[in-house]
């Protein structure tokens, strides 16, 4: 399943939550819904947040999913740009961890 987040409150007039309130609503729905797989998906998302690389663990407590995904995009972009400058191999591992953590958050 793919989800698209629109920023800047574009959907607020239609009754949709801003992204800073979205995770709380999804969490509440997952904990109370009988929809098949929703609670399991929420559990996987929470596990992915708990297992973020130490350098970006601060994002594990961030409720604004737009901010979290933007941070991943910026970090990955910076690492990729630096990889072309032949950065040290240990930083390549950090890039792989960032990509894996971001993928786990959005699956």
PDB file of N, CA and C in Angstrom:
ATOM      1  N   UNK A   1       0.843  -1.168   0.000  1.00  0.00           N
ATOM      2  CA  UNK A   1       0.000   0.000   0.000  1.00  0.00           C
ATOM      3  C   UNK A   1       0.892   1.235   0.000  1.00  0.00           C
ATOM      4  N   UNK A   2       0.578   2.195  -0.855  1.00  0.00           N
ATOM      5  CA  UNK A   2       1.298   3.464  -0.903  1.00  0.00           C
ATOM      6  C   UNK A   2       0.393   4.552  -0.348  1.00  0.00           C
ATOM      7  N   UNK A   3       0.974   5.453   0.435  1.00  0.00           N
ATOM      8  CA  UNK A   3       0.247   6.578   1.006  1.00  0.00           C
ATOM      9  C   UNK A   3       0.967   7.849   0.599  1.00  0.00           C
ATOM     10  N   UNK A   4       0.208   8.854   0.187  1.00  0.00           N
ATOM     11  CA  UNK A   4       0.791  10.132  -0.202  1.00  0.00           C
ATOM     12  C   UNK A   4       0.396  11.158   0.858  1.00  0.00           C
ATOM     13  N   UNK A   5       1.387  11.881   1.379  1.00  0.00           N
ATOM     14  CA  UNK A   5       1.150  12.918   2.364  1.00  0.00           C
ATOM     15  C   UNK A   5       1.238  14.274   1.677  1.00  0.00           C
ATOM     16  N   UNK A   6       0.158  15.023   1.731  1.00  0.00           N
ATOM     17  CA  UNK A   6       0.167  16.380   1.198  1.00  0.00           C
ATOM     18  C   UNK A   6       0.446  17.334   2.348  1.00  0.00           C
ATOM     19  N   UNK A   7       1.362  18.255   2.146  1.00  0.00           N
ATOM     20  CA  UNK A   7       1.731  19.180   3.208  1.00  0.00           C
ATOM     21  C   UNK A   7       0.948  20.474   3.175  1.00  0.00           C
ATOM     22  N   UNK A   8       1.299  21.350   4.081  1.00  0.00           N
ATOM     23  CA  UNK A   8       0.764  22.707   4.166  1.00  0.00           C
ATOM     24  C   UNK A   8      -0.735  22.761   4.409  1.00  0.00           C
ATOM     25  N   UNK A   9      -1.302  21.722   4.976  1.00  0.00           N
ATOM     26  CA  UNK A   9      -2.724  21.755   5.335  1.00  0.00           C
ATOM     27  C   UNK A   9      -3.662  21.769   4.150  1.00  0.00           C
ATOM     28  N   UNK A  10      -3.224  21.264   3.012  1.00  0.00           N
ATOM     29  CA  UNK A  10      -4.030  21.314   1.791  1.00  0.00           C
ATOM     30  C   UNK A  10      -5.381  20.619   1.935  1.00  0.00           C
ATOM     31  N   UNK A  11      -5.456  19.624   2.777  1.00  0.00           N
ATOM     32  CA  UNK A  11      -6.697  18.859   2.893  1.00  0.00           C
ATOM     33  C   UNK A  11      -7.497  19.155   4.157  1.00  0.00           C
ATOM     34  N   UNK A  12      -7.048  20.101   4.966  1.00  0.00           N
ATOM     35  CA  UNK A  12      -7.762  20.431   6.209  1.00  0.00           C
ATOM     36  C   UNK A  12      -9.207  20.859   5.945  1.00  0.00           C
ATOM     37  N   UNK A  13      -9.484  21.720   4.944  1.00  0.00           N
ATOM     38  CA  UNK A  13     -10.878  22.112   4.693  1.00  0.00           C
ATOM     39  C   UNK A  13     -11.794  20.934   4.376  1.00  0.00           C
ATOM     40  N   UNK A  14     -11.229  19.847   3.879  1.00  0.00           N
ATOM     41  CA  UNK A  14     -12.031  18.665   3.569  1.00  0.00           C
ATOM     42  C   UNK A  14     -12.204  17.756   4.779  1.00  0.00           C
ATOM     43  N   UNK A  15     -11.629  18.149   5.928  1.00  0.00           N
ATOM     44  CA  UNK A  15     -11.793  17.375   7.142  1.00  0.00           C
ATOM     45  C   UNK A  15     -10.680  16.394   7.446  1.00  0.00           C
ATOM     46  N   UNK A  16      -9.604  16.426   6.661  1.00  0.00           N
ATOM     47  CA  UNK A  16      -8.480  15.534   6.904  1.00  0.00           C
ATOM     48  C   UNK A  16      -7.516  16.164   7.905  1.00  0.00           C
ATOM     49  N   UNK A  17      -6.820  15.341   8.692  1.00  0.00           N
ATOM     50  CA  UNK A  17      -5.896  15.894   9.697  1.00  0.00           C
ATOM     51  C   UNK A  17      -4.609  16.414   9.059  1.00  0.00           C
ATOM     52  N   UNK A  18      -3.983  17.381   9.712  1.00  0.00           N
ATOM     53  CA  UNK A  18      -2.647  17.795   9.293  1.00  0.00           C
ATOM     54  C   UNK A  18      -1.692  16.667   9.679  1.00  0.00           C
ATOM     55  N   UNK A  19      -0.541  16.600   9.017  1.00  0.00           N
ATOM     56  CA  UNK A  19       0.351  15.465   9.251  1.00  0.00           C
ATOM     57  C   UNK A  19       0.857  15.396  10.684  1.00  0.00           C
ATOM     58  N   UNK A  20       0.914  16.542  11.373  1.00  0.00           N
ATOM     59  CA  UNK A  20       1.390  16.511  12.760  1.00  0.00           C
ATOM     60  C   UNK A  20       0.406  15.789  13.676  1.00  0.00           C
ATOM     61  N   UNK A  21      -0.845  15.629  13.247  1.00  0.00           N
ATOM     62  CA  UNK A  21      -1.849  14.906  14.041  1.00  0.00           C
ATOM     63  C   UNK A  21      -2.172  13.535  13.455  1.00  0.00           C
ATOM     64  N   UNK A  22      -1.590  13.234  12.320  1.00  0.00           N
ATOM     65  CA  UNK A  22      -1.965  12.027  11.602  1.00  0.00           C
ATOM     66  C   UNK A  22      -1.595  10.742  12.331  1.00  0.00           C
ATOM     67  N   UNK A  23      -0.382  10.659  12.866  1.00  0.00           N
ATOM     68  CA  UNK A  23       0.035   9.413  13.518  1.00  0.00           C
ATOM     69  C   UNK A  23      -0.833   9.069  14.716  1.00  0.00           C
ATOM     70  N   UNK A  24      -1.216  10.074  15.484  1.00  0.00           N
ATOM     71  CA  UNK A  24      -2.095   9.818  16.625  1.00  0.00           C
ATOM     72  C   UNK A  24      -3.415   9.216  16.178  1.00  0.00           C
ATOM     73  N   UNK A  25      -3.968   9.738  15.095  1.00  0.00           N
ATOM     74  CA  UNK A  25      -5.216   9.205  14.556  1.00  0.00           C
ATOM     75  C   UNK A  25      -5.063   7.792  14.028  1.00  0.00           C
ATOM     76  N   UNK A  26      -3.952   7.536  13.346  1.00  0.00           N
ATOM     77  CA  UNK A  26      -3.699   6.185  12.830  1.00  0.00           C
ATOM     78  C   UNK A  26      -3.508   5.218  13.994  1.00  0.00           C
ATOM     79  N   UNK A  27      -2.757   5.652  15.004  1.00  0.00           N
ATOM     80  CA  UNK A  27      -2.545   4.799  16.184  1.00  0.00           C
ATOM     81  C   UNK A  27      -3.887   4.459  16.842  1.00  0.00           C
ATOM     82  N   UNK A  28      -4.721   5.475  17.069  1.00  0.00           N
ATOM     83  CA  UNK A  28      -6.020   5.240  17.700  1.00  0.00           C
ATOM     84  C   UNK A  28      -6.874   4.285  16.870  1.00  0.00           C
ATOM     85  N   UNK A  29      -6.876   4.487  15.561  1.00  0.00           N
ATOM     86  CA  UNK A  29      -7.654   3.615  14.676  1.00  0.00           C
ATOM     87  C   UNK A  29      -7.118   2.185  14.716  1.00  0.00           C
ATOM     88  N   UNK A  30      -5.797   2.041  14.696  1.00  0.00           N
ATOM     89  CA  UNK A  30      -5.193   0.705  14.713  1.00  0.00           C
ATOM     90  C   UNK A  30      -5.530  -0.040  16.002  1.00  0.00           C
ATOM     91  N   UNK A  31      -5.550   0.683  17.117  1.00  0.00           N
ATOM     92  CA  UNK A  31      -5.797   0.032  18.408  1.00  0.00           C
ATOM     93  C   UNK A  31      -7.257  -0.317  18.633  1.00  0.00           C
ATOM     94  N   UNK A  32      -8.166   0.331  17.900  1.00  0.00           N
ATOM     95  CA  UNK A  32      -9.594   0.092  18.130  1.00  0.00           C
ATOM     96  C   UNK A  32     -10.309  -0.550  16.956  1.00  0.00           C
ATOM     97  N   UNK A  33      -9.671  -0.611  15.808  1.00  0.00           N
ATOM     98  CA  UNK A  33     -10.314  -1.105  14.591  1.00  0.00           C
ATOM     99  C   UNK A  33     -10.298  -2.627  14.524  1.00  0.00           C
ATOM    100  N   UNK A  34     -11.305  -3.154  13.854  1.00  0.00           N
ATOM    101  CA  UNK A  34     -11.309  -4.589  13.574  1.00  0.00           C
ATOM    102  C   UNK A  34     -10.841  -4.852  12.146  1.00  0.00           C
ATOM    103  N   UNK A  35     -10.354  -3.801  11.463  1.00  0.00           N
ATOM    104  CA  UNK A  35      -9.876  -3.945  10.095  1.00  0.00           C
ATOM    105  C   UNK A  35      -8.686  -4.896  10.066  1.00  0.00           C
ATOM    106  N   UNK A  36      -8.755  -5.873   9.197  1.00  0.00           N
ATOM    107  CA  UNK A  36      -7.735  -6.913   9.106  1.00  0.00           C
ATOM    108  C   UNK A  36      -6.368  -6.313   8.802  1.00  0.00           C
ATOM    109  N   UNK A  37      -5.382  -6.646   9.612  1.00  0.00           N
ATOM    110  CA  UNK A  37      -4.011  -6.270   9.357  1.00  0.00           C
ATOM    111  C   UNK A  37      -3.590  -4.898   9.841  1.00  0.00           C
ATOM    112  N   UNK A  38      -4.538  -4.044  10.233  1.00  0.00           N
ATOM    113  CA  UNK A  38      -4.176  -2.690  10.624  1.00  0.00           C
ATOM    114  C   UNK A  38      -3.347  -2.682  11.906  1.00  0.00           C
ATOM    115  N   UNK A  39      -3.747  -3.448  12.904  1.00  0.00           N
ATOM    116  CA  UNK A  39      -2.993  -3.495  14.149  1.00  0.00           C
ATOM    117  C   UNK A  39      -1.595  -4.082  13.920  1.00  0.00           C
ATOM    118  N   UNK A  40      -1.509  -5.100  13.089  1.00  0.00           N
ATOM    119  CA  UNK A  40      -0.213  -5.701  12.770  1.00  0.00           C
ATOM    120  C   UNK A  40       0.680  -4.691  12.031  1.00  0.00           C
ATOM    121  N   UNK A  41       0.110  -3.957  11.092  1.00  0.00           N
ATOM    122  CA  UNK A  41       0.883  -2.949  10.358  1.00  0.00           C
ATOM    123  C   UNK A  41       1.366  -1.857  11.299  1.00  0.00           C
ATOM    124  N   UNK A  42       0.512  -1.447  12.223  1.00  0.00           N
ATOM    125  CA  UNK A  42       0.919  -0.425  13.195  1.00  0.00           C
ATOM    126  C   UNK A  42       2.057  -0.954  14.071  1.00  0.00           C
ATOM    127  N   UNK A  43       1.965  -2.200  14.476  1.00  0.00           N
ATOM    128  CA  UNK A  43       3.031  -2.806  15.277  1.00  0.00           C
ATOM    129  C   UNK A  43       4.353  -2.839  14.523  1.00  0.00           C
ATOM    130  N   UNK A  44       4.305  -3.152  13.231  1.00  0.00           N
ATOM    131  CA  UNK A  44       5.521  -3.156  12.409  1.00  0.00           C
ATOM    132  C   UNK A  44       6.108  -1.757  12.301  1.00  0.00           C
ATOM    133  N   UNK A  45       5.257  -0.756  12.150  1.00  0.00           N
ATOM    134  CA  UNK A  45       5.709   0.630  12.077  1.00  0.00           C
ATOM    135  C   UNK A  45       6.380   1.044  13.389  1.00  0.00           C
ATOM    136  N   UNK A  46       5.757   0.716  14.503  1.00  0.00           N
ATOM    137  CA  UNK A  46       6.330   1.054  15.804  1.00  0.00           C
ATOM    138  C   UNK A  46       7.663   0.344  16.029  1.00  0.00           C
ATOM    139  N   UNK A  47       7.747  -0.901  15.608  1.00  0.00           N
ATOM    140  CA  UNK A  47       9.016  -1.630  15.737  1.00  0.00           C
ATOM    141  C   UNK A  47      10.100  -0.966  14.903  1.00  0.00           C
ATOM    142  N   UNK A  48       9.762  -0.549  13.695  1.00  0.00           N
ATOM    143  CA  UNK A  48      10.733   0.138  12.839  1.00  0.00           C
ATOM    144  C   UNK A  48      11.209   1.428  13.492  1.00  0.00           C
ATOM    145  N   UNK A  49      10.310   2.156  14.140  1.00  0.00           N
ATOM    146  CA  UNK A  49      10.698   3.397  14.830  1.00  0.00           C
ATOM    147  C   UNK A  49      11.631   3.095  16.003  1.00  0.00           C
ATOM    148  N   UNK A  50      11.353   2.020  16.723  1.00  0.00           N
ATOM    149  CA  UNK A  50      12.211   1.661  17.864  1.00  0.00           C
ATOM    150  C   UNK A  50      13.602   1.236  17.424  1.00  0.00           C
ATOM    151  N   UNK A  51      13.728   0.743  16.195  1.00  0.00           N
ATOM    152  CA  UNK A  51      14.998   0.210  15.709  1.00  0.00           C
ATOM    153  C   UNK A  51      15.731   1.157  14.768  1.00  0.00           C
ATOM    154  N   UNK A  52      15.460   2.432  14.851  1.00  0.00           N
ATOM    155  CA  UNK A  52      16.172   3.393  14.018  1.00  0.00           C
ATOM    156  C   UNK A  52      17.646   3.422  14.404  1.00  0.00           C
ATOM    157  N   UNK A  53      18.522   3.723  13.438  1.00  0.00           N
ATOM    158  CA  UNK A  53      19.942   3.856  13.770  1.00  0.00           C
ATOM    159  C   UNK A  53      20.137   4.915  14.857  1.00  0.00           C
ATOM    160  N   UNK A  54      21.096   4.723  15.759  1.00  0.00           N
ATOM    161  CA  UNK A  54      21.298   5.649  16.884  1.00  0.00           C
ATOM    162  C   UNK A  54      21.436   7.115  16.478  1.00  0.00           C
ATOM    163  N   UNK A  55      22.062   7.367  15.339  1.00  0.00           N
ATOM    164  CA  UNK A  55      22.294   8.751  14.923  1.00  0.00           C
ATOM    165  C   UNK A  55      21.002   9.508  14.648  1.00  0.00           C
ATOM    166  N   UNK A  56      19.910   8.801  14.368  1.00  0.00           N
ATOM    167  CA  UNK A  56      18.647   9.480  14.073  1.00  0.00           C
ATOM    168  C   UNK A  56      17.514   9.004  14.975  1.00  0.00           C
ATOM    169  N   UNK A  57      17.857   8.487  16.120  1.00  0.00           N
ATOM    170  CA  UNK A  57      16.862   7.965  17.050  1.00  0.00           C
ATOM    171  C   UNK A  57      15.861   9.017  17.501  1.00  0.00           C
ATOM    172  N   UNK A  58      16.236  10.280  17.438  1.00  0.00           N
ATOM    173  CA  UNK A  58      15.317  11.360  17.806  1.00  0.00           C
ATOM    174  C   UNK A  58      14.021  11.276  17.002  1.00  0.00           C
ATOM    175  N   UNK A  59      14.110  10.800  15.770  1.00  0.00           N
ATOM    176  CA  UNK A  59      12.919  10.695  14.926  1.00  0.00           C
ATOM    177  C   UNK A  59      11.933   9.654  15.447  1.00  0.00           C
ATOM    178  N   UNK A  60      12.372   8.776  16.319  1.00  0.00           N
ATOM    179  CA  UNK A  60      11.485   7.735  16.849  1.00  0.00           C
ATOM    180  C   UNK A  60      10.364   8.316  17.688  1.00  0.00           C
ATOM    181  N   UNK A  61      10.560   9.494  18.224  1.00  0.00           N
ATOM    182  CA  UNK A  61       9.527  10.104  19.070  1.00  0.00           C
ATOM    183  C   UNK A  61       8.775  11.209  18.351  1.00  0.00           C
ATOM    184  N   UNK A  62       9.087  11.449  17.091  1.00  0.00           N
ATOM    185  CA  UNK A  62       8.445  12.517  16.326  1.00  0.00           C
ATOM    186  C   UNK A  62       7.082  12.055  15.830  1.00  0.00           C
ATOM    187  N   UNK A  63       6.037  12.835  16.116  1.00  0.00           N
ATOM    188  CA  UNK A  63       4.694  12.467  15.680  1.00  0.00           C
ATOM    189  C   UNK A  63       4.328  13.028  14.309  1.00  0.00           C
ATOM    190  N   UNK A  64       5.145  13.919  13.771  1.00  0.00           N
ATOM    191  CA  UNK A  64       4.868  14.488  12.453  1.00  0.00           C
ATOM    192  C   UNK A  64       5.557  13.622  11.404  1.00  0.00           C
ATOM    193  N   UNK A  65       4.787  12.733  10.770  1.00  0.00           N
ATOM    194  CA  UNK A  65       5.359  11.781   9.823  1.00  0.00           C
ATOM    195  C   UNK A  65       5.989  12.498   8.638  1.00  0.00           C
ATOM    196  N   UNK A  66       5.454  13.647   8.252  1.00  0.00           N
ATOM    197  CA  UNK A  66       6.041  14.409   7.149  1.00  0.00           C
ATOM    198  C   UNK A  66       7.459  14.857   7.502  1.00  0.00           C
ATOM    199  N   UNK A  67       7.638  15.307   8.719  1.00  0.00           N
ATOM    200  CA  UNK A  67       8.965  15.713   9.177  1.00  0.00           C
ATOM    201  C   UNK A  67       9.919  14.522   9.198  1.00  0.00           C
ATOM    202  N   UNK A  68       9.454  13.398   9.687  1.00  0.00           N
ATOM    203  CA  UNK A  68      10.284  12.196   9.763  1.00  0.00           C
ATOM    204  C   UNK A  68      10.742  11.749   8.377  1.00  0.00           C
ATOM    205  N   UNK A  69       9.804  11.638   7.438  1.00  0.00           N
ATOM    206  CA  UNK A  69      10.162  11.177   6.096  1.00  0.00           C
ATOM    207  C   UNK A  69      11.024  12.198   5.365  1.00  0.00           C
ATOM    208  N   UNK A  70      10.783  13.492   5.590  1.00  0.00           N
ATOM    209  CA  UNK A  70      11.620  14.531   4.990  1.00  0.00           C
ATOM    210  C   UNK A  70      13.039  14.426   5.521  1.00  0.00           C
ATOM    211  N   UNK A  71      13.183  14.191   6.825  1.00  0.00           N
ATOM    212  CA  UNK A  71      14.525  14.045   7.413  1.00  0.00           C
ATOM    213  C   UNK A  71      15.260  12.878   6.772  1.00  0.00           C
ATOM    214  N   UNK A  72      14.569  11.746   6.579  1.00  0.00           N
ATOM    215  CA  UNK A  72      15.193  10.602   5.913  1.00  0.00           C
ATOM    216  C   UNK A  72      15.614  10.966   4.500  1.00  0.00           C
ATOM    217  N   UNK A  73      14.736  11.629   3.763  1.00  0.00           N
ATOM    218  CA  UNK A  73      15.072  12.003   2.386  1.00  0.00           C
ATOM    219  C   UNK A  73      16.304  12.894   2.344  1.00  0.00           C
ATOM    220  N   UNK A  74      16.380  13.874   3.237  1.00  0.00           N
ATOM    221  CA  UNK A  74      17.528  14.784   3.263  1.00  0.00           C
ATOM    222  C   UNK A  74      18.813  14.058   3.659  1.00  0.00           C
ATOM    223  N   UNK A  75      18.738  13.201   4.668  1.00  0.00           N
ATOM    224  CA  UNK A  75      19.919  12.456   5.090  1.00  0.00           C
ATOM    225  C   UNK A  75      20.423  11.522   3.995  1.00  0.00           C
ATOM    226  N   UNK A  76      19.511  10.814   3.362  1.00  0.00           N
ATOM    227  CA  UNK A  76      19.898   9.892   2.298  1.00  0.00           C
ATOM    228  C   UNK A  76      20.505  10.668   1.132  1.00  0.00           C
ATOM    229  N   UNK A  77      19.905  11.795   0.780  1.00  0.00           N
ATOM    230  CA  UNK A  77      20.439  12.620  -0.297  1.00  0.00           C
ATOM    231  C   UNK A  77      21.859  13.097   0.022  1.00  0.00           C
ATOM    232  N   UNK A  78      22.079  13.546   1.252  1.00  0.00           N
ATOM    233  CA  UNK A  78      23.408  14.019   1.651  1.00  0.00           C
ATOM    234  C   UNK A  78      24.424  12.884   1.606  1.00  0.00           C
ATOM    235  N   UNK A  79      24.049  11.719   2.108  1.00  0.00           N
ATOM    236  CA  UNK A  79      24.968  10.580   2.072  1.00  0.00           C
ATOM    237  C   UNK A  79      25.273  10.168   0.634  1.00  0.00           C
ATOM    238  N   UNK A  80      24.252  10.123  -0.228  1.00  0.00           N
ATOM    239  CA  UNK A  80      24.477   9.736  -1.618  1.00  0.00           C
ATOM    240  C   UNK A  80      25.416  10.715  -2.312  1.00  0.00           C
ATOM    241  N   UNK A  81      25.226  12.007  -2.067  1.00  0.00           N
ATOM    242  CA  UNK A  81      26.096  13.013  -2.676  1.00  0.00           C
ATOM    243  C   UNK A  81      27.538  12.825  -2.191  1.00  0.00           C
ATOM    244  N   UNK A  82      27.701  12.557  -0.916  1.00  0.00           N
ATOM    245  CA  UNK A  82      29.036  12.352  -0.363  1.00  0.00           C
ATOM    246  C   UNK A  82      29.664  11.043  -0.806  1.00  0.00           C
ATOM    247  N   UNK A  83      28.842  10.047  -1.109  1.00  0.00           N
ATOM    248  CA  UNK A  83      29.385   8.779  -1.608  1.00  0.00           C
ATOM    249  C   UNK A  83      30.109   8.994  -2.930  1.00  0.00           C
ATOM    250  N   UNK A  84      29.604   9.904  -3.720  1.00  0.00           N
ATOM    251  CA  UNK A  84      30.280  10.173  -4.992  1.00  0.00           C
ATOM    252  C   UNK A  84      31.629  10.834  -4.765  1.00  0.00           C
ATOM    253  N   UNK A  85      31.845  11.374  -3.589  1.00  0.00           N
ATOM    254  CA  UNK A  85      33.135  11.963  -3.243  1.00  0.00           C
ATOM    255  C   UNK A  85      34.031  10.952  -2.534  1.00  0.00           C
ATOM    256  N   UNK A  86      33.649   9.679  -2.612  1.00  0.00           N
ATOM    257  CA  UNK A  86      34.409   8.564  -2.054  1.00  0.00           C
ATOM    258  C   UNK A  86      34.586   8.676  -0.540  1.00  0.00           C
ATOM    259  N   UNK A  87      33.451   8.736   0.152  1.00  0.00           N
ATOM    260  CA  UNK A  87      33.513   8.779   1.610  1.00  0.00           C
ATOM    261  C   UNK A  87      33.938   7.421   2.151  1.00  0.00           C
ATOM    262  N   UNK A  88      34.262   7.415   3.399  1.00  0.00           N
ATOM    263  CA  UNK A  88      34.753   6.203   4.057  1.00  0.00           C
ATOM    264  C   UNK A  88      33.697   5.092   4.025  1.00  0.00           C
ATOM    265  N   UNK A  89      34.140   3.842   3.945  1.00  0.00           N
ATOM    266  CA  UNK A  89      33.196   2.714   3.890  1.00  0.00           C
ATOM    267  C   UNK A  89      32.218   2.669   5.065  1.00  0.00           C
ATOM    268  N   UNK A  90      32.636   3.072   6.255  1.00  0.00           N
ATOM    269  CA  UNK A  90      31.716   3.017   7.407  1.00  0.00           C
ATOM    270  C   UNK A  90      30.536   3.954   7.234  1.00  0.00           C
ATOM    271  N   UNK A  91      30.693   5.015   6.466  1.00  0.00           N
ATOM    272  CA  UNK A  91      29.573   5.917   6.197  1.00  0.00           C
ATOM    273  C   UNK A  91      28.622   5.302   5.182  1.00  0.00           C
ATOM    274  N   UNK A  92      29.127   4.405   4.336  1.00  0.00           N
ATOM    275  CA  UNK A  92      28.246   3.710   3.404  1.00  0.00           C
ATOM    276  C   UNK A  92      27.282   2.817   4.180  1.00  0.00           C
ATOM    277  N   UNK A  93      27.760   2.226   5.256  1.00  0.00           N
ATOM    278  CA  UNK A  93      26.908   1.413   6.120  1.00  0.00           C
ATOM    279  C   UNK A  93      25.813   2.278   6.722  1.00  0.00           C
ATOM    280  N   UNK A  94      26.145   3.481   7.120  1.00  0.00           N
ATOM    281  CA  UNK A  94      25.142   4.393   7.675  1.00  0.00           C
ATOM    282  C   UNK A  94      24.062   4.681   6.644  1.00  0.00           C
ATOM    283  N   UNK A  95      24.442   4.866   5.387  1.00  0.00           N
ATOM    284  CA  UNK A  95      23.461   5.100   4.327  1.00  0.00           C
ATOM    285  C   UNK A  95      22.541   3.898   4.174  1.00  0.00           C
ATOM    286  N   UNK A  96      23.106   2.709   4.195  1.00  0.00           N
ATOM    287  CA  UNK A  96      22.282   1.507   4.085  1.00  0.00           C
ATOM    288  C   UNK A  96      21.314   1.405   5.255  1.00  0.00           C
ATOM    289  N   UNK A  97      21.762   1.765   6.457  1.00  0.00           N
ATOM    290  CA  UNK A  97      20.881   1.740   7.630  1.00  0.00           C
ATOM    291  C   UNK A  97      19.761   2.753   7.488  1.00  0.00           C
ATOM    292  N   UNK A  98      20.069   3.944   6.983  1.00  0.00           N
ATOM    293  CA  UNK A  98      19.045   4.965   6.771  1.00  0.00           C
ATOM    294  C   UNK A  98      18.003   4.484   5.769  1.00  0.00           C
ATOM    295  N   UNK A  99      18.468   3.930   4.664  1.00  0.00           N
ATOM    296  CA  UNK A  99      17.524   3.440   3.656  1.00  0.00           C
ATOM    297  C   UNK A  99      16.641   2.333   4.226  1.00  0.00           C
ATOM    298  N   UNK A 100      17.240   1.411   4.964  1.00  0.00           N
ATOM    299  CA  UNK A 100      16.479   0.303   5.546  1.00  0.00           C
ATOM    300  C   UNK A 100      15.451   0.819   6.552  1.00  0.00           C
ATOM    301  N   UNK A 101      15.868   1.765   7.394  1.00  0.00           N
ATOM    302  CA  UNK A 101      14.944   2.316   8.397  1.00  0.00           C
ATOM    303  C   UNK A 101      13.791   3.052   7.717  1.00  0.00           C
ATOM    304  N   UNK A 102      14.074   3.821   6.679  1.00  0.00           N
ATOM    305  CA  UNK A 102      13.023   4.552   5.973  1.00  0.00           C
ATOM    306  C   UNK A 102      12.076   3.564   5.298  1.00  0.00           C
ATOM    307  N   UNK A 103      12.625   2.527   4.668  1.00  0.00           N
ATOM    308  CA  UNK A 103      11.789   1.528   4.014  1.00  0.00           C
ATOM    309  C   UNK A 103      10.891   0.848   5.038  1.00  0.00           C
ATOM    310  N   UNK A 104      11.414   0.522   6.202  1.00  0.00           N
ATOM    311  CA  UNK A 104      10.615  -0.124   7.242  1.00  0.00           C
ATOM    312  C   UNK A 104       9.497   0.786   7.725  1.00  0.00           C
ATOM    313  N   UNK A 105       9.732   2.090   7.755  1.00  0.00           N
ATOM    314  CA  UNK A 105       8.693   3.022   8.208  1.00  0.00           C
ATOM    315  C   UNK A 105       7.557   3.137   7.212  1.00  0.00           C
ATOM    316  N   UNK A 106       7.859   3.017   5.919  1.00  0.00           N
ATOM    317  CA  UNK A 106       6.800   3.249   4.939  1.00  0.00           C
ATOM    318  C   UNK A 106       6.176   1.987   4.385  1.00  0.00           C
ATOM    319  N   UNK A 107       6.629   0.822   4.801  1.00  0.00           N
ATOM    320  CA  UNK A 107       6.019  -0.422   4.309  1.00  0.00           C
ATOM    321  C   UNK A 107       4.758  -0.744   5.035  1.00  0.00           C
TER     322      UNK A 107
END
